[in-house]
């Protein structure tokens, strides 16, 4: 059935799985493509609907700030210096033409830019552990099991500043997290109240509100910029 002269088709199962994954990615990206010209910024990727994807072939990020009408494209004027290698994991957001907005940790930096959609394979459905020490530049978050399904979340962030001689120095402003939570539907959500941990929608407007989720090797964190003066925990963290 399906082969020449009635012979069985010899198509490989791998090709079928590949087609299904690509179809899933197309469906996901169509949902993102609301506007005629999508934006690609950190905020475009750091949403609760963010998806992890594996790089199938090495690719350069395409500049999100290029104002030329032909960007994003393969033209040299659109290319960034940062490259992701085959097998690396990135987080993806909205799409534009044949490109998808992506974000990744490269060295000590978080890089956001366009990547060719054809080189991305989505990673769906994995249940990933929370516990561990998670780090990014200027911030660390510790997540530990307490009892039942409850977790203790603690964090500290101190911004780096560059002195006139180019040396990296720690700033004096601090941000802190301290909460006891129970993950629900793949999310950690909480507000830090004056008397302890509150629900995400509870508390005063000025309270620190945070959501977290796991994708690929990353702990994805977004706060409301109220978790310290002039600092934020928002970004991608890797387990130390």
mmCIF file of C-alpha atoms in Angstrom:
data_model
loop_
_atom_site.group_PDB
_atom_site.id
_atom_site.type_symbol
_atom_site.label_atom_id
_atom_site.label_comp_id
_atom_site.label_asym_id
_atom_site.label_seq_id
_atom_site.Cartn_x
_atom_site.Cartn_y
_atom_site.Cartn_z
ATOM 1 C CA UNK A 1 0.000 0.000 0.000
ATOM 2 C CA UNK A 2 1.516 3.321 -1.059
ATOM 3 C CA UNK A 3 4.522 1.872 -3.030
ATOM 4 C CA UNK A 4 4.948 1.337 -6.788
ATOM 5 C CA UNK A 5 3.050 -1.593 -8.347
ATOM 6 C CA UNK A 6 1.306 -2.229 -5.063
ATOM 7 C CA UNK A 7 4.514 -2.883 -3.170
ATOM 8 C CA UNK A 8 4.704 -1.756 0.489
ATOM 9 C CA UNK A 9 6.251 1.690 0.997
ATOM 10 C CA UNK A 10 9.789 1.571 2.365
ATOM 11 C CA UNK A 11 9.669 5.081 3.817
ATOM 12 C CA UNK A 12 11.629 5.284 7.075
ATOM 13 C CA UNK A 13 9.966 5.972 10.404
ATOM 14 C CA UNK A 14 12.614 8.663 11.048
ATOM 15 C CA UNK A 15 11.398 10.708 8.096
ATOM 16 C CA UNK A 16 7.855 10.511 9.423
ATOM 17 C CA UNK A 17 8.881 11.684 12.877
ATOM 18 C CA UNK A 18 10.906 14.512 11.333
ATOM 19 C CA UNK A 19 7.903 15.630 9.284
ATOM 20 C CA UNK A 20 5.693 15.574 12.373
ATOM 21 C CA UNK A 21 8.174 17.704 14.331
ATOM 22 C CA UNK A 22 8.485 20.210 11.511
ATOM 23 C CA UNK A 23 4.702 20.356 11.186
ATOM 24 C CA UNK A 24 4.452 20.966 14.934
ATOM 25 C CA UNK A 25 6.972 23.797 14.685
ATOM 26 C CA UNK A 26 5.098 25.380 11.766
ATOM 27 C CA UNK A 27 1.824 25.246 13.741
ATOM 28 C CA UNK A 28 3.483 26.798 16.773
ATOM 29 C CA UNK A 29 5.072 29.589 14.779
ATOM 30 C CA UNK A 30 1.840 30.360 12.943
ATOM 31 C CA UNK A 31 0.266 31.038 16.335
ATOM 32 C CA UNK A 32 3.062 33.532 17.034
ATOM 33 C CA UNK A 33 2.726 35.319 13.678
ATOM 34 C CA UNK A 34 0.006 37.778 14.634
ATOM 35 C CA UNK A 35 1.562 40.889 13.164
ATOM 36 C CA UNK A 36 2.727 41.509 9.608
ATOM 37 C CA UNK A 37 6.213 42.269 10.938
ATOM 38 C CA UNK A 38 7.142 40.604 14.208
ATOM 39 C CA UNK A 39 9.472 42.082 16.789
ATOM 40 C CA UNK A 40 12.380 40.137 18.221
ATOM 41 C CA UNK A 41 13.334 41.210 21.721
ATOM 42 C CA UNK A 42 13.981 39.490 25.026
ATOM 43 C CA UNK A 43 10.367 40.187 25.984
ATOM 44 C CA UNK A 44 9.217 38.446 22.788
ATOM 45 C CA UNK A 45 10.737 35.159 23.986
ATOM 46 C CA UNK A 46 10.378 35.321 27.779
ATOM 47 C CA UNK A 47 6.694 34.409 27.896
ATOM 48 C CA UNK A 48 4.892 31.510 29.545
ATOM 49 C CA UNK A 49 4.358 29.975 26.112
ATOM 50 C CA UNK A 50 8.083 29.857 25.305
ATOM 51 C CA UNK A 51 9.325 26.725 23.522
ATOM 52 C CA UNK A 52 12.757 25.101 23.497
ATOM 53 C CA UNK A 53 14.244 24.006 20.180
ATOM 54 C CA UNK A 54 17.376 22.135 19.147
ATOM 55 C CA UNK A 55 19.635 23.587 16.459
ATOM 56 C CA UNK A 56 19.862 21.100 13.578
ATOM 57 C CA UNK A 57 22.684 22.921 11.735
ATOM 58 C CA UNK A 58 24.969 25.704 12.944
ATOM 59 C CA UNK A 59 23.626 29.185 12.272
ATOM 60 C CA UNK A 60 24.457 32.832 12.890
ATOM 61 C CA UNK A 61 22.029 34.999 14.765
ATOM 62 C CA UNK A 62 20.550 37.735 12.580
ATOM 63 C CA UNK A 63 20.609 41.258 13.961
ATOM 64 C CA UNK A 64 17.360 42.309 15.638
ATOM 65 C CA UNK A 65 18.335 45.980 15.289
ATOM 66 C CA UNK A 66 18.989 45.969 11.528
ATOM 67 C CA UNK A 67 16.533 48.510 10.094
ATOM 68 C CA UNK A 68 17.044 47.416 6.491
ATOM 69 C CA UNK A 69 13.871 46.227 4.803
ATOM 70 C CA UNK A 70 15.521 42.965 3.677
ATOM 71 C CA UNK A 71 16.413 41.849 7.232
ATOM 72 C CA UNK A 72 16.133 39.216 8.557
ATOM 73 C CA UNK A 73 17.937 37.440 5.694
ATOM 74 C CA UNK A 74 21.202 35.650 4.882
ATOM 75 C CA UNK A 75 22.838 38.889 3.696
ATOM 76 C CA UNK A 76 26.045 39.810 5.508
ATOM 77 C CA UNK A 77 24.639 43.173 6.618
ATOM 78 C CA UNK A 78 22.026 41.325 8.686
ATOM 79 C CA UNK A 79 24.377 38.857 10.410
ATOM 80 C CA UNK A 80 25.509 38.997 14.029
ATOM 81 C CA UNK A 81 28.846 37.649 15.282
ATOM 82 C CA UNK A 82 27.186 35.152 17.642
ATOM 83 C CA UNK A 83 26.746 31.599 16.327
ATOM 84 C CA UNK A 84 24.866 28.613 17.717
ATOM 85 C CA UNK A 85 26.254 25.152 17.003
ATOM 86 C CA UNK A 86 24.373 22.050 15.915
ATOM 87 C CA UNK A 87 22.811 20.331 18.921
ATOM 88 C CA UNK A 88 22.594 23.445 21.094
ATOM 89 C CA UNK A 89 19.266 24.407 22.679
ATOM 90 C CA UNK A 90 17.642 27.804 22.217
ATOM 91 C CA UNK A 91 14.311 29.284 23.226
ATOM 92 C CA UNK A 92 12.018 30.502 20.464
ATOM 93 C CA UNK A 93 9.326 33.144 20.070
ATOM 94 C CA UNK A 94 7.568 34.813 17.110
ATOM 95 C CA UNK A 95 8.458 34.274 13.445
ATOM 96 C CA UNK A 96 9.148 36.659 10.549
ATOM 97 C CA UNK A 97 9.435 35.398 6.956
ATOM 98 C CA UNK A 98 11.715 32.318 7.159
ATOM 99 C CA UNK A 99 13.167 33.273 10.539
ATOM 100 C CA UNK A 100 12.245 32.730 14.180
ATOM 101 C CA UNK A 101 13.098 34.967 17.122
ATOM 102 C CA UNK A 102 15.371 33.012 19.465
ATOM 103 C CA UNK A 103 17.285 33.507 22.693
ATOM 104 C CA UNK A 104 20.222 31.582 24.173
ATOM 105 C CA UNK A 105 23.070 31.772 26.665
ATOM 106 C CA UNK A 106 26.338 32.196 24.807
ATOM 107 C CA UNK A 107 29.237 32.390 27.236
ATOM 108 C CA UNK A 108 28.180 34.809 29.956
ATOM 109 C CA UNK A 109 25.759 36.694 27.704
ATOM 110 C CA UNK A 110 22.125 36.276 26.808
ATOM 111 C CA UNK A 111 21.779 36.751 23.054
ATOM 112 C CA UNK A 112 18.496 37.444 21.248
ATOM 113 C CA UNK A 113 18.169 37.431 17.478
ATOM 114 C CA UNK A 114 16.636 35.750 14.433
ATOM 115 C CA UNK A 115 17.536 32.178 13.440
ATOM 116 C CA UNK A 116 16.491 30.254 10.300
ATOM 117 C CA UNK A 117 13.271 28.397 11.115
ATOM 118 C CA UNK A 118 14.347 25.432 8.974
ATOM 119 C CA UNK A 119 17.224 24.715 11.371
ATOM 120 C CA UNK A 120 15.050 24.466 14.500
ATOM 121 C CA UNK A 121 13.544 21.256 15.872
ATOM 122 C CA UNK A 122 11.064 21.852 18.739
ATOM 123 C CA UNK A 123 11.413 19.950 22.018
ATOM 124 C CA UNK A 124 7.947 19.293 23.392
ATOM 125 C CA UNK A 125 6.406 17.596 26.378
ATOM 126 C CA UNK A 126 9.428 16.902 28.615
ATOM 127 C CA UNK A 127 8.936 17.086 32.407
ATOM 128 C CA UNK A 128 12.101 18.563 33.878
ATOM 129 C CA UNK A 129 13.325 18.816 37.491
ATOM 130 C CA UNK A 130 13.467 22.121 39.361
ATOM 131 C CA UNK A 131 15.976 21.438 42.118
ATOM 132 C CA UNK A 132 19.484 22.831 41.985
ATOM 133 C CA UNK A 133 21.546 25.988 41.936
ATOM 134 C CA UNK A 134 20.769 28.087 38.872
ATOM 135 C CA UNK A 135 23.048 30.881 37.695
ATOM 136 C CA UNK A 136 23.222 33.654 35.156
ATOM 137 C CA UNK A 137 25.395 36.731 35.028
ATOM 138 C CA UNK A 138 24.762 38.796 38.182
ATOM 139 C CA UNK A 139 22.199 36.415 39.703
ATOM 140 C CA UNK A 140 21.819 33.039 41.385
ATOM 141 C CA UNK A 141 18.650 31.116 42.329
ATOM 142 C CA UNK A 142 18.555 28.058 44.603
ATOM 143 C CA UNK A 143 15.577 25.694 44.425
ATOM 144 C CA UNK A 144 15.329 22.918 47.000
ATOM 145 C CA UNK A 145 12.669 20.362 47.930
ATOM 146 C CA UNK A 146 11.085 20.808 51.354
ATOM 147 C CA UNK A 147 8.103 18.473 51.826
ATOM 148 C CA UNK A 148 5.500 16.906 49.580
ATOM 149 C CA UNK A 149 5.593 18.864 46.326
ATOM 150 C CA UNK A 150 6.678 22.093 47.978
ATOM 151 C CA UNK A 151 9.876 23.868 47.019
ATOM 152 C CA UNK A 152 11.953 26.556 48.676
ATOM 153 C CA UNK A 153 13.079 29.266 46.230
ATOM 154 C CA UNK A 154 15.792 31.702 47.249
ATOM 155 C CA UNK A 155 17.738 34.091 45.079
ATOM 156 C CA UNK A 156 20.135 36.994 45.014
ATOM 157 C CA UNK A 157 21.060 39.398 42.246
ATOM 158 C CA UNK A 158 23.711 42.125 42.227
ATOM 159 C CA UNK A 159 24.307 44.088 39.019
ATOM 160 C CA UNK A 160 27.787 44.343 37.567
ATOM 161 C CA UNK A 161 29.215 47.743 36.700
ATOM 162 C CA UNK A 162 32.241 48.574 34.541
ATOM 163 C CA UNK A 163 34.722 51.016 36.073
ATOM 164 C CA UNK A 164 36.670 53.580 33.945
ATOM 165 C CA UNK A 165 39.515 51.056 33.552
ATOM 166 C CA UNK A 166 37.218 48.352 32.142
ATOM 167 C CA UNK A 167 37.120 46.227 35.268
ATOM 168 C CA UNK A 168 33.894 44.425 36.203
ATOM 169 C CA UNK A 169 32.762 45.373 39.702
ATOM 170 C CA UNK A 170 29.704 44.397 41.704
ATOM 171 C CA UNK A 171 27.123 47.106 42.255
ATOM 172 C CA UNK A 172 25.627 47.982 45.613
ATOM 173 C CA UNK A 173 21.983 47.386 44.674
ATOM 174 C CA UNK A 174 20.532 44.036 45.661
ATOM 175 C CA UNK A 175 17.509 41.963 44.765
ATOM 176 C CA UNK A 176 16.333 38.986 46.818
ATOM 177 C CA UNK A 177 13.889 36.120 46.470
ATOM 178 C CA UNK A 178 12.562 33.969 49.311
ATOM 179 C CA UNK A 179 9.444 31.861 48.813
ATOM 180 C CA UNK A 180 7.895 28.477 49.552
ATOM 181 C CA UNK A 181 5.805 27.284 46.639
ATOM 182 C CA UNK A 182 4.202 24.266 44.994
ATOM 183 C CA UNK A 183 4.626 24.078 41.198
ATOM 184 C CA UNK A 184 1.408 23.808 39.189
ATOM 185 C CA UNK A 185 1.022 22.983 35.490
ATOM 186 C CA UNK A 186 4.755 23.302 34.911
ATOM 187 C CA UNK A 187 5.037 26.736 36.507
ATOM 188 C CA UNK A 188 6.343 28.271 39.707
ATOM 189 C CA UNK A 189 4.282 31.368 40.508
ATOM 190 C CA UNK A 190 4.479 33.545 43.594
ATOM 191 C CA UNK A 191 4.337 37.003 45.115
ATOM 192 C CA UNK A 192 6.579 37.959 48.016
ATOM 193 C CA UNK A 193 4.395 39.539 50.682
ATOM 194 C CA UNK A 194 5.472 41.195 53.900
ATOM 195 C CA UNK A 195 4.292 38.168 55.898
ATOM 196 C CA UNK A 196 5.422 35.386 53.563
ATOM 197 C CA UNK A 197 4.654 33.855 50.186
ATOM 198 C CA UNK A 198 1.425 34.869 48.465
ATOM 199 C CA UNK A 199 -0.381 33.743 45.330
ATOM 200 C CA UNK A 200 0.797 35.327 42.092
ATOM 201 C CA UNK A 201 -2.270 37.579 41.784
ATOM 202 C CA UNK A 202 -2.291 38.520 45.479
ATOM 203 C CA UNK A 203 -0.574 41.290 47.401
ATOM 204 C CA UNK A 204 0.043 44.956 46.629
ATOM 205 C CA UNK A 205 1.062 46.275 43.188
ATOM 206 C CA UNK A 206 4.550 47.026 44.488
ATOM 207 C CA UNK A 207 5.232 43.483 45.724
ATOM 208 C CA UNK A 208 7.779 41.297 43.970
ATOM 209 C CA UNK A 209 6.011 38.906 41.544
ATOM 210 C CA UNK A 210 7.826 36.064 39.801
ATOM 211 C CA UNK A 211 7.061 33.214 37.443
ATOM 212 C CA UNK A 212 9.462 30.435 36.498
ATOM 213 C CA UNK A 213 9.400 27.477 34.129
ATOM 214 C CA UNK A 214 11.796 24.840 32.808
ATOM 215 C CA UNK A 215 12.709 24.519 29.136
ATOM 216 C CA UNK A 216 15.609 22.437 27.871
ATOM 217 C CA UNK A 217 18.702 23.177 29.997
ATOM 218 C CA UNK A 218 17.244 26.477 31.167
ATOM 219 C CA UNK A 219 15.347 27.847 34.111
ATOM 220 C CA UNK A 220 13.323 30.687 32.576
ATOM 221 C CA UNK A 221 12.505 33.517 35.001
ATOM 222 C CA UNK A 222 10.429 36.651 34.638
ATOM 223 C CA UNK A 223 9.708 39.178 37.379
ATOM 224 C CA UNK A 224 7.848 42.490 37.533
ATOM 225 C CA UNK A 225 10.949 44.621 38.239
ATOM 226 C CA UNK A 226 9.852 44.989 41.868
ATOM 227 C CA UNK A 227 12.256 42.466 43.408
ATOM 228 C CA UNK A 228 14.928 45.028 44.252
ATOM 229 C CA UNK A 229 15.923 48.572 43.381
ATOM 230 C CA UNK A 230 17.212 48.837 39.828
ATOM 231 C CA UNK A 231 17.685 45.056 39.411
ATOM 232 C CA UNK A 232 15.759 42.169 37.872
ATOM 233 C CA UNK A 233 15.844 38.376 38.013
ATOM 234 C CA UNK A 234 14.387 38.054 34.498
ATOM 235 C CA UNK A 235 16.439 35.922 32.134
ATOM 236 C CA UNK A 236 17.834 32.453 31.399
ATOM 237 C CA UNK A 237 19.585 30.411 34.071
ATOM 238 C CA UNK A 238 21.683 27.263 33.769
ATOM 239 C CA UNK A 239 22.215 24.710 36.530
ATOM 240 C CA UNK A 240 25.601 25.178 38.160
#
